[in-house]
Amino acid sequence: MQLPASTYQPKTACSSCNLAELCLPTNLSEFETRKLDELSPLKRSFSRSDYLYRSGDKFRSLFAIHSGSFKTQILHEDGREQVTGFQMTGEIIGLDAISTDIHACEAVALESSVVCELPFNKLEALSREIPTLQRHLHKIMSREIVRDQGIMLLLGSMRAEERLAAFLLNLSQRFAARGLSTTQFELRMSRQEIGSYLGMKLETVSRTFSHFQSQGLISVKVRTIEIVNLPGLQACLNNSR
Amino acid sequence: MQLPASTYQPKTACSSCNLAELCLPTNLSEFETRKLDELSPLKRSFSRSDYLYRSGDKFRSLFAIHSGSFKTQILHEDGREQVTGFQMTGEIIGLDAISTDIHACEAVALESSVVCELPFNKLEALSREIPTLQRHLHKIMSREIVRDQGIMLLLGSMRAEERLAAFLLNLSQRFAARGLSTTQFELRMSRQEIGSYLGMKLETVSRTFSHFQSQGLISVKVRTIEIVNLPGLQACLNNSR
DNA sequence: CATCATTTTTGACATATATCAAACCCGTTT
DNA sequence: AAACGGGTTTGATATATGTCAAAAATGATG
């Protein structure tokens, strides 16, 4: 598991990494768009299980995932670790590090991935000049807060089945937003990682998958998931105890 | 529980609400400090169980707690609710609403409290002019993300005793930061609310308090807590299973 | 293709926490 | 002072999920 902190790639300016489309605001004037180019984000590539950053690293940049996916996790002194999120194309990671200028969690590639590095100083300077960008940045941070609180709800008040249903439905939605299939997808993470994220043991994750399958809600073939009965899965969520 | 959304008070400009000291950056130039006055935050008072805002309310302002304390919670369709935090003097609430311009959670006063209302538009405009303020705002948002992820760790991987120990130690620290006693304090929230926050039932909260007391770690008298053996309580946290 | 390491599934059993219920305590109202 | 009501404590029992262990499936490697 102790891999180099990052696979350093020759850095290339990232014109193809269309920021405006990916993750930054649309509706910018020509002038503003030109300004945005000053960011000249650099692309970096990562292989499965490479670290994008580690806990304790100095904070310099946010990262926009251009392709692939990552997990973020925090480590507790005693070795426990908690996966705090799975991020995919178009999502921004590193926001937690702004608070102390040190990365609080670590980000690990779940597959071959490319990220755009967005130097935070430049981003702040630009967002002083472009109010639309400023607002957008604030919304991204706020959205992360809302997301995290949603997970608190999940961890604090849902049973194993509900958690896993919520997880699958969330993935489904995010794939949909990217024009991918809502009902059929590949999990990029292990049962262990899902379990850490959802606050349950890997065996429970596996059993719950099997149970969903036997109910005809989904079809599981290791990491290939097909949602067979979407409304049924949604109903799982609303059946509180 | 259905109280008016807020107890509307005559609004008064808030010069005594020393923002710079409370929650906003120090090290501002004279000019910047003058600029900051443009915010002219208004003070509003709340009684116990008044709502500062409700889920669904339009977002206009952040709120700095001037005195007293609040809880924030999210509501799930099926009536479940999850307390997402307890906020005290000097802390900022409302950050989650930036993302959609609608408050995602609700904030309820736990005791008589006073807040400063910080209109977000003005805050954004000012932070474009004062980089120190801009960075400060970003840090506040990022700190909230880190805090939430800490709670994810707690909910996802700790046992009841560890959760409650972490909760007490966190309160203790925050009281310390305000010059109050680290070892003796009044809980402002019910067992039920603590339970919701920590993902456990109120009976389990109560039992765990009793257990800590029988171990000589704390002394509990309903809502009055005294930490008798601080290192012992800290040790609780590090004893993973 | 056989071997190996890793991940996943499944089973039997243990346990932490939830549930249900009753008693108790404390502050408030009559 | 007595009665009331909400919050808290404590007990007995139920249950969801964890733990430990083995087998099965999968993918990687020589």
Coordinates of C-alpha atoms (C1' of nucleotides) in Angstrom, one line a residue:
Chain A
M1 CA 0.0 0.0 0.0
Q2 CA 3.0 2.3 0.4
L3 CA 3.2 3.7 -3.0
P4 CA 4.9 6.9 -4.1
A5 CA 2.9 10.0 -3.1
S6 CA 2.3 10.7 -6.7
T7 CA 3.4 9.6 -10.1
Y8 CA 5.0 12.7 -11.4
Q9 CA 4.2 13.2 -15.0
P10 CA 5.6 15.8 -17.3
K11 CA 3.2 18.7 -16.8
T12 CA 1.4 20.0 -19.8
A13 CA -0.8 23.0 -20.0
C14 CA -4.4 21.9 -20.0
S15 CA -6.3 23.5 -22.8
S16 CA -8.3 20.4 -23.5
C17 CA -9.3 20.3 -19.9
N18 CA -12.2 22.5 -20.5
L19 CA -12.6 24.0 -17.1
A20 CA -15.7 25.9 -17.9
E21 CA -17.4 22.7 -19.0
L22 CA -16.0 20.5 -16.3
C23 CA -16.4 22.2 -13.1
L24 CA -16.3 25.9 -13.4
P25 CA -19.1 28.4 -14.2
T26 CA -20.5 28.9 -17.6
N27 CA -21.9 32.3 -18.6
L28 CA -18.6 34.1 -18.5
S29 CA -17.8 36.9 -20.8
E30 CA -15.1 36.6 -23.4
F31 CA -12.9 38.7 -21.2
E32 CA -13.5 36.5 -18.2
T33 CA -12.9 33.3 -20.1
R34 CA -9.6 34.8 -21.2
K35 CA -8.8 35.6 -17.6
L36 CA -9.6 32.1 -16.6
D37 CA -6.9 30.8 -19.0
E38 CA -4.4 32.4 -16.7
L39 CA -5.1 29.6 -14.4
S40 CA -3.4 27.4 -17.0
P41 CA -4.1 24.2 -15.0
L42 CA -1.7 21.4 -15.5
K43 CA -2.8 17.8 -16.0
R44 CA -1.4 14.9 -14.1
S45 CA -2.0 11.2 -14.6
F46 CA -2.3 8.6 -11.9
S47 CA -2.5 4.8 -11.9
R48 CA -4.7 2.7 -9.6
S49 CA -3.7 3.1 -5.9
D50 CA -1.4 6.1 -6.6
Y51 CA -1.8 8.9 -4.1
L52 CA -2.9 12.3 -5.4
Y53 CA -2.0 13.7 -2.0
R54 CA -1.4 12.4 1.5
S55 CA -2.5 13.5 4.9
G56 CA 0.0 16.0 6.1
D57 CA 1.0 17.3 2.6
K58 CA 1.3 21.0 2.2
F59 CA -1.8 22.4 0.5
R60 CA -1.2 24.2 -2.8
S61 CA -3.9 23.3 -5.2
L62 CA -7.4 22.0 -5.6
F63 CA -7.8 19.2 -8.1
A64 CA -10.5 18.7 -10.7
I65 CA -10.9 15.2 -11.8
H66 CA -10.7 15.1 -15.5
S67 CA -11.2 11.3 -15.9
G68 CA -11.2 8.3 -13.6
S69 CA -12.0 8.3 -10.0
F70 CA -10.6 8.6 -6.5
K71 CA -11.4 7.8 -2.9
T72 CA -10.6 10.2 0.0
Q73 CA -10.0 8.9 3.5
I74 CA -9.0 10.1 6.9
L75 CA -6.7 8.1 9.1
H76 CA -7.1 7.9 12.9
E77 CA -4.0 7.6 15.1
D78 CA -4.9 4.0 16.0
G79 CA -4.8 2.8 12.4
R80 CA -8.5 3.0 11.8
E81 CA -9.4 4.7 8.5
Q82 CA -12.6 6.1 7.2
V83 CA -13.4 6.6 3.6
T84 CA -15.0 10.0 3.3
G85 CA -16.0 9.9 -0.3
F86 CA -15.6 8.5 -3.8
Q87 CA -15.1 11.2 -6.4
M88 CA -15.5 11.0 -10.1
T89 CA -15.1 13.0 -13.3
G90 CA -15.8 16.7 -12.9
E91 CA -15.6 16.7 -9.2
I92 CA -13.2 18.8 -7.2
I93 CA -11.1 17.5 -4.3
G94 CA -8.8 19.0 -1.8
L95 CA -11.2 21.5 -0.2
D96 CA -10.6 20.2 3.3
A97 CA -7.0 21.4 3.1
I98 CA -7.8 25.1 2.8
S99 CA -8.6 25.3 6.5
T100 CA -5.1 24.6 7.7
D101 CA -2.9 24.7 4.6
I102 CA -2.2 21.0 5.2
H103 CA -4.1 18.1 3.7
A104 CA -6.3 16.6 6.3
C105 CA -7.2 13.5 4.3
E106 CA -5.6 11.5 1.6
A107 CA -6.8 10.9 -2.0
V108 CA -6.1 7.6 -3.8
A109 CA -6.8 6.8 -7.4
L110 CA -9.3 3.9 -7.8
E111 CA -8.3 3.5 -11.5
S112 CA -6.2 5.2 -14.1
S113 CA -7.1 8.8 -13.7
V114 CA -6.2 12.3 -14.9
V115 CA -6.6 15.4 -12.8
C116 CA -6.3 19.1 -13.5
E117 CA -4.3 20.9 -10.8
L118 CA -5.8 24.3 -9.9
P119 CA -3.3 26.4 -7.9
F120 CA -5.4 27.8 -5.1
N121 CA -3.7 31.2 -4.9
K122 CA -4.4 31.8 -8.5
L123 CA -8.0 30.6 -8.1
E124 CA -8.5 33.0 -5.2
A125 CA -7.0 35.9 -7.1
L126 CA -9.1 35.2 -10.1
S127 CA -12.3 34.8 -8.1
R128 CA -11.7 38.4 -6.7
E129 CA -11.9 39.6 -10.3
I130 CA -14.7 37.4 -11.6
P131 CA -17.7 37.4 -9.2
T132 CA -19.3 34.5 -11.1
L133 CA -16.2 32.4 -10.4
Q134 CA -16.2 33.5 -6.8
R135 CA -19.8 32.5 -6.3
H136 CA -19.2 29.2 -8.1
L137 CA -16.3 28.4 -5.8
H138 CA -18.4 29.1 -2.8
K139 CA -21.1 26.8 -4.1
I140 CA -18.7 24.0 -4.6
M141 CA -17.5 24.3 -1.1
S142 CA -21.0 24.5 0.3
R143 CA -22.1 21.5 -1.8
E144 CA -19.4 19.5 -0.1
I145 CA -20.8 20.5 3.3
V146 CA -24.3 19.4 2.3
R147 CA -22.9 16.2 0.9
D148 CA -21.0 15.4 4.1
Q149 CA -24.1 16.2 6.2
G150 CA -26.1 13.8 4.0
I151 CA -23.6 11.1 4.9
M152 CA -23.9 12.0 8.6
L153 CA -27.7 11.4 8.2
L154 CA -26.9 8.1 6.5
L155 CA -24.4 6.9 9.1
G156 CA -26.3 8.3 12.1
S157 CA -29.8 7.0 11.3
M158 CA -30.0 4.4 8.6
R159 CA -29.7 0.6 8.7
A160 CA -27.3 -1.4 6.6
E161 CA -29.8 -2.0 3.8
E162 CA -30.8 1.6 3.6
R163 CA -27.2 2.8 3.5
L164 CA -26.3 0.5 0.7
A165 CA -29.5 1.4 -1.2
A166 CA -28.7 5.1 -0.8
F167 CA -25.1 4.4 -1.9
L168 CA -26.2 2.6 -5.1
L169 CA -28.8 5.2 -5.9
N170 CA -26.3 8.0 -5.4
L171 CA -23.9 6.3 -7.8
S172 CA -26.7 5.8 -10.3
Q173 CA -27.6 9.5 -10.2
R174 CA -24.0 10.6 -10.7
F175 CA -23.5 8.2 -13.6
A176 CA -26.7 9.5 -15.1
A177 CA -25.4 13.1 -14.8
R178 CA -22.4 12.0 -16.9
G179 CA -24.5 10.5 -19.6
L180 CA -23.7 6.9 -18.5
S181 CA -26.1 4.1 -17.8
T182 CA -28.2 4.6 -14.7
T183 CA -28.9 1.0 -14.2
Q184 CA -25.7 -0.8 -15.1
F185 CA -22.2 0.1 -13.9
E186 CA -18.9 -1.1 -12.6
L187 CA -17.9 -0.4 -9.0
R188 CA -14.4 0.9 -8.8
M189 CA -14.1 0.2 -5.1
S190 CA -13.8 -2.9 -3.0
R191 CA -16.4 -4.2 -0.5
Q192 CA -14.0 -3.1 2.2
E193 CA -13.9 0.5 0.9
I194 CA -17.7 0.6 0.5
G195 CA -18.0 -0.7 4.0
S196 CA -15.6 1.9 5.4
Y197 CA -17.6 4.6 3.7
L198 CA -21.0 3.3 4.9
G199 CA -19.9 2.4 8.4
M200 CA -20.3 -1.3 8.0
K201 CA -18.1 -4.4 7.7
L202 CA -17.2 -5.8 4.3
E203 CA -19.1 -9.0 5.1
T204 CA -22.2 -7.0 5.8
V205 CA -21.8 -5.2 2.5
S206 CA -21.5 -8.4 0.7
R207 CA -24.5 -10.0 2.4
T208 CA -26.6 -7.0 1.8
F209 CA -25.7 -7.1 -1.9
S210 CA -26.7 -10.7 -2.0
H211 CA -29.9 -9.9 -0.2
F212 CA -30.9 -7.2 -2.7
Q213 CA -30.2 -9.7 -5.4
S214 CA -32.4 -12.4 -3.9
Q215 CA -35.1 -9.8 -3.7
G216 CA -34.8 -9.0 -7.4
L217 CA -33.7 -5.5 -6.8
I218 CA -30.3 -5.7 -8.3
S219 CA -28.1 -8.1 -10.0
V220 CA -24.5 -8.3 -8.6
K221 CA -21.6 -10.0 -10.3
V222 CA -18.7 -9.0 -8.1
R223 CA -18.1 -5.4 -9.2
T224 CA -20.7 -5.3 -12.0
I225 CA -24.0 -3.9 -10.7
E226 CA -27.3 -3.8 -12.5
I227 CA -30.2 -2.1 -10.9
V228 CA -33.2 -4.3 -11.9
N229 CA -35.9 -2.7 -9.9
L230 CA -35.1 1.0 -9.4
P231 CA -38.3 2.0 -7.6
G232 CA -37.9 -1.0 -5.3
L233 CA -34.5 0.1 -4.4
Q234 CA -35.8 3.6 -3.7
A235 CA -38.5 2.2 -1.6
C236 CA -35.8 0.6 0.6
L237 CA -34.7 4.1 1.6
N238 CA -38.1 5.3 2.7
N239 CA -38.9 2.2 4.8
S240 CA -37.7 3.6 8.1
R241 CA -37.9 1.2 11.0
Chain B
M1 CA -42.4 22.3 18.5
Q2 CA -44.0 24.5 15.9
L3 CA -42.8 27.8 17.0
P4 CA -42.5 30.9 14.8
A5 CA -39.6 30.7 12.4
S6 CA -37.9 33.5 14.3
T7 CA -38.6 35.9 17.0
Y8 CA -38.3 39.1 15.1
Q9 CA -36.5 41.7 17.1
P10 CA -36.0 45.4 16.3
K11 CA -32.8 45.3 14.3
T12 CA -29.9 47.4 15.6
A13 CA -26.6 48.0 14.0
C14 CA -24.0 45.8 15.6
S15 CA -21.0 47.8 16.5
S16 CA -20.6 46.0 19.8
C17 CA -20.6 42.8 17.9
N18 CA -16.9 42.9 17.3
L19 CA -16.7 40.9 14.1
A20 CA -12.9 41.1 13.9
E21 CA -12.6 39.6 17.3
L22 CA -15.4 37.1 17.1
C23 CA -15.1 35.4 13.9
L24 CA -13.6 37.5 11.2
P25 CA -9.9 38.0 10.5
T26 CA -7.7 40.2 12.5
N27 CA -4.7 42.0 10.9
L28 CA -6.8 44.2 8.8
S29 CA -5.6 47.7 7.9
E30 CA -7.5 50.7 9.1
F31 CA -9.0 51.1 5.7
E32 CA -10.1 47.5 5.6
T33 CA -11.6 47.7 9.0
R34 CA -13.6 50.7 7.9
K35 CA -14.7 48.7 4.9
L36 CA -15.8 45.9 7.1
D37 CA -18.2 48.2 8.8
E38 CA -20.1 48.4 5.6
L39 CA -21.4 45.0 6.5
S40 CA -23.1 46.6 9.4
P41 CA -24.4 43.3 10.7
L42 CA -27.7 43.3 12.6
K43 CA -28.2 41.5 15.8
R44 CA -31.2 39.3 16.5
S45 CA -32.2 37.6 19.7
F46 CA -33.7 34.1 20.1
S47 CA -35.2 32.2 22.9
R48 CA -34.8 28.5 23.5
S49 CA -36.3 26.4 20.7
D50 CA -36.8 29.4 18.4
Y51 CA -35.8 28.7 14.8
L52 CA -33.0 30.8 13.3
Y53 CA -33.9 29.4 10.0
R54 CA -35.8 26.4 8.7
S55 CA -35.1 23.9 6.0
G56 CA -36.4 25.4 2.7
D57 CA -36.0 29.0 3.7
K58 CA -34.4 31.3 1.2
F59 CA -30.7 31.9 1.9
R60 CA -29.7 35.5 2.4
S61 CA -27.2 35.6 5.3
L62 CA -24.7 33.7 7.3
F63 CA -25.0 34.0 11.0
A64 CA -22.3 34.5 13.6
I65 CA -23.4 33.4 17.0
H66 CA -22.7 36.3 19.4
S67 CA -23.9 34.5 22.5
G68 CA -25.8 31.3 23.3
S69 CA -25.9 28.2 21.3
F70 CA -27.8 26.4 18.5
K71 CA -28.3 23.0 17.1
T72 CA -28.5 22.3 13.3
Q73 CA -30.4 19.3 12.0
I74 CA -31.5 17.9 8.7
L75 CA -34.9 16.2 8.2
H76 CA -35.5 13.1 6.2
E77 CA -38.8 12.7 4.4
D78 CA -39.9 9.9 6.7
G79 CA -39.6 12.1 9.8
R80 CA -36.2 10.9 10.8
E81 CA -34.0 13.8 11.9
Q82 CA -30.2 14.0 12.3
V83 CA -28.5 16.6 14.4
T84 CA -25.5 17.7 12.3
G85 CA -23.9 20.0 14.9
F86 CA -24.1 22.1 18.0
Q87 CA -22.8 25.6 17.6
M88 CA -21.6 28.0 20.1
T89 CA -20.4 31.6 20.5
G90 CA -18.2 32.8 17.7
E91 CA -19.1 30.1 15.3
I92 CA -20.7 30.7 11.9
I93 CA -23.8 28.9 10.7
G94 CA -25.7 28.7 7.4
L95 CA -22.8 27.7 5.1
D96 CA -24.8 24.7 3.8
A97 CA -27.3 27.1 2.1
I98 CA -24.9 28.7 -0.2
S99 CA -24.9 25.7 -2.5
T100 CA -28.6 26.0 -3.5
D101 CA -29.7 29.4 -2.1
I102 CA -32.1 27.4 0.1
H103 CA -31.4 26.3 3.6
A104 CA -30.8 22.6 3.6
C105 CA -31.0 22.2 7.4
E106 CA -32.6 24.1 10.2
A107 CA -31.1 25.9 13.1
V108 CA -32.7 25.9 16.5
A109 CA -31.7 27.9 19.6
L110 CA -30.7 25.7 22.6
E111 CA -31.0 28.6 25.0
S112 CA -31.4 32.4 24.8
S113 CA -29.0 33.5 22.1
V114 CA -28.0 36.4 20.0
V115 CA -26.7 36.2 16.5
C116 CA -25.2 38.7 14.0
E117 CA -26.7 38.5 10.6
L118 CA -24.1 38.7 7.8
P119 CA -25.7 39.3 4.4
F120 CA -23.9 37.0 2.1
N121 CA -23.9 39.3 -0.9
K122 CA -22.2 42.0 1.0
L123 CA -19.8 39.5 2.5
E124 CA -18.9 38.3 -1.0
A125 CA -18.4 41.8 -2.3
L126 CA -16.2 42.7 0.5
S127 CA -14.1 39.6 0.3
R128 CA -13.4 40.6 -3.3
E129 CA -11.8 43.8 -2.0
I130 CA -10.1 42.4 1.1
P131 CA -8.1 39.3 0.3
T132 CA -7.6 38.5 4.0
L133 CA -11.3 38.4 4.4
Q134 CA -11.6 36.2 1.4
R135 CA -9.1 33.7 2.7
H136 CA -10.8 33.8 6.1
L137 CA -14.1 32.9 4.6
H138 CA -12.6 30.1 2.6
K139 CA -11.0 28.8 5.8
I140 CA -14.3 28.9 7.7
M141 CA -16.0 26.8 5.0
S142 CA -13.1 24.4 4.8
R143 CA -13.1 24.0 8.5
E144 CA -16.7 23.0 8.4
I145 CA -15.8 20.3 5.8
V146 CA -13.1 19.0 8.0
R147 CA -15.4 19.0 11.0
D148 CA -18.1 17.1 9.2
Q149 CA -15.6 14.5 8.0
G150 CA -14.4 14.1 11.6
I151 CA -18.0 13.2 12.5
M152 CA -18.1 10.8 9.6
L153 CA -15.1 9.0 11.1
L154 CA -16.9 9.0 14.5
L155 CA -20.1 7.7 13.1
G156 CA -18.5 5.2 10.8
S157 CA -15.9 3.6 12.9
M158 CA -16.4 4.3 16.6
R159 CA -18.3 2.5 19.3
A160 CA -20.8 4.2 21.6
E161 CA -18.3 4.9 24.4
E162 CA -15.7 6.3 22.0
R163 CA -18.3 8.5 20.4
L164 CA -19.5 10.0 23.7
A165 CA -15.9 10.4 24.9
A166 CA -15.1 12.3 21.7
F167 CA -18.2 14.4 22.1
L168 CA -17.3 15.4 25.7
L169 CA -13.7 16.1 24.8
N170 CA -14.7 18.2 21.9
L171 CA -17.0 20.3 24.1
S172 CA -14.3 20.6 26.7
Q173 CA -11.9 21.9 24.1
R174 CA -14.4 24.4 22.7
F175 CA -15.2 25.7 26.2
A176 CA -11.5 26.0 26.9
A177 CA -11.1 28.1 23.7
R178 CA -13.6 30.5 25.2
G179 CA -11.9 30.8 28.5
L180 CA -14.5 28.6 30.3
S181 CA -13.8 25.6 32.4
T182 CA -12.5 22.6 30.6
T183 CA -13.7 20.2 33.2
Q184 CA -17.0 21.4 34.3
F185 CA -19.9 22.5 32.1
E186 CA -23.6 22.4 31.5
L187 CA -24.9 20.5 28.5
R188 CA -27.4 22.6 26.6
M189 CA -28.9 19.7 24.7
S190 CA -31.0 16.7 25.7
R191 CA -29.9 13.1 25.7
Q192 CA -32.1 12.6 22.7
E193 CA -30.2 15.4 20.8
I194 CA -26.8 14.0 21.8
G195 CA -28.0 10.6 20.6
S196 CA -29.1 11.9 17.2
Y197 CA -25.8 13.7 16.8
L198 CA -23.8 10.6 17.7
G199 CA -25.9 8.1 16.0
M200 CA -27.2 6.3 19.1
K201 CA -30.4 6.1 21.1
L202 CA -31.0 8.3 24.0
E203 CA -31.0 5.3 26.4
T204 CA -27.5 4.3 25.2
V205 CA -26.3 7.9 25.7
S206 CA -27.6 7.8 29.3
R207 CA -26.2 4.4 30.0
T208 CA -22.8 5.4 28.6
F209 CA -22.8 8.5 30.8
S210 CA -23.6 6.3 33.8
H211 CA -20.8 3.9 32.8
F212 CA -18.3 6.7 32.5
Q213 CA -19.3 7.8 36.0
S214 CA -19.0 4.4 37.5
Q215 CA -15.5 4.2 36.0
G216 CA -14.6 7.5 37.7
L217 CA -14.0 9.3 34.4
I218 CA -16.8 11.9 34.8
S219 CA -19.4 13.0 37.2
V220 CA -22.9 13.4 35.7
K221 CA -25.8 15.2 37.3
V222 CA -28.4 15.3 34.6
R223 CA -27.0 18.2 32.5
T224 CA -24.1 19.1 34.7
I225 CA -20.9 17.4 33.6
E226 CA -17.6 17.3 35.4
I227 CA -14.7 15.6 33.8
V228 CA -12.9 13.9 36.7
N229 CA -10.2 12.0 34.8
L230 CA -9.4 13.8 31.6
P231 CA -6.5 11.5 30.5
G232 CA -8.7 8.5 31.2
L233 CA -11.4 9.9 28.9
Q234 CA -8.9 10.6 26.2
A235 CA -7.7 7.0 26.6
C236 CA -11.2 5.8 25.8
L237 CA -10.8 7.3 22.3
N238 CA -7.6 5.5 21.5
N239 CA -8.7 2.1 22.6
S240 CA -10.0 0.8 19.3
R241 CA -11.5 -2.6 19.4
Chain C
dC1 C1' -2.2 -23.4 -18.0
dA2 C1' -1.2 -23.9 -13.1
dT3 C1' -0.2 -21.3 -9.1
dC4 C1' -0.7 -17.7 -6.1
dA5 C1' -2.6 -13.7 -3.8
dT6 C1' -6.5 -11.1 -3.2
dT7 C1' -11.2 -10.3 -2.9
dT8 C1' -15.7 -12.0 -2.3
dT9 C1' -19.2 -14.9 -0.5
dT10 C1' -21.4 -17.7 2.9
dG11 C1' -22.0 -19.8 7.5
dA12 C1' -22.2 -20.2 12.6
dC13 C1' -21.9 -17.7 16.5
dA14 C1' -21.1 -13.4 19.6
dT15 C1' -22.1 -9.0 21.1
dA16 C1' -23.1 -4.1 21.1
dT17 C1' -26.8 -1.5 20.8
dA18 C1' -31.9 -1.0 20.1
dT19 C1' -36.4 -1.7 21.9
dC20 C1' -39.9 -1.7 25.3
dA21 C1' -41.3 -0.6 29.8
dA22 C1' -41.2 1.2 34.3
dA23 C1' -39.5 4.1 37.8
dC24 C1' -37.4 8.3 39.0
dC25 C1' -36.1 13.1 39.1
dC26 C1' -36.6 17.9 38.5
dG27 C1' -38.7 22.3 37.4
dT28 C1' -43.2 24.3 36.8
dT29 C1' -48.0 25.1 37.6
dT30 C1' -52.0 24.9 40.3
Chain D
dA1 C1' -47.5 21.4 49.1
dA2 C1' -49.5 18.5 45.5
dA3 C1' -49.9 17.4 40.8
dC4 C1' -48.2 17.5 36.3
dG5 C1' -45.1 16.7 32.3
dG6 C1' -40.9 16.2 30.1
dG7 C1' -36.5 14.4 30.5
dT8 C1' -33.6 10.9 32.5
dT9 C1' -32.2 6.5 34.4
dT10 C1' -32.3 1.7 34.7
dG11 C1' -33.8 -3.1 33.7
dA12 C1' -35.1 -7.1 30.7
dT13 C1' -35.1 -8.7 26.3
dA14 C1' -34.6 -8.6 21.1
dT15 C1' -32.1 -7.9 17.0
dA16 C1' -28.9 -6.1 13.6
dT17 C1' -24.5 -6.2 12.7
dG18 C1' -19.8 -7.7 13.9
dT19 C1' -16.5 -11.5 14.4
dC20 C1' -14.2 -15.5 13.1
dA21 C1' -13.5 -19.0 9.8
dA22 C1' -13.7 -21.5 5.6
dA23 C1' -14.8 -21.9 0.8
dA24 C1' -15.3 -20.0 -3.7
dA25 C1' -14.4 -16.8 -7.3
dT26 C1' -11.3 -13.7 -9.6
dG27 C1' -7.4 -11.7 -11.6
dA28 C1' -2.3 -11.6 -11.8
dT29 C1' 2.1 -14.0 -12.7
dG30 C1' 5.4 -17.1 -14.1

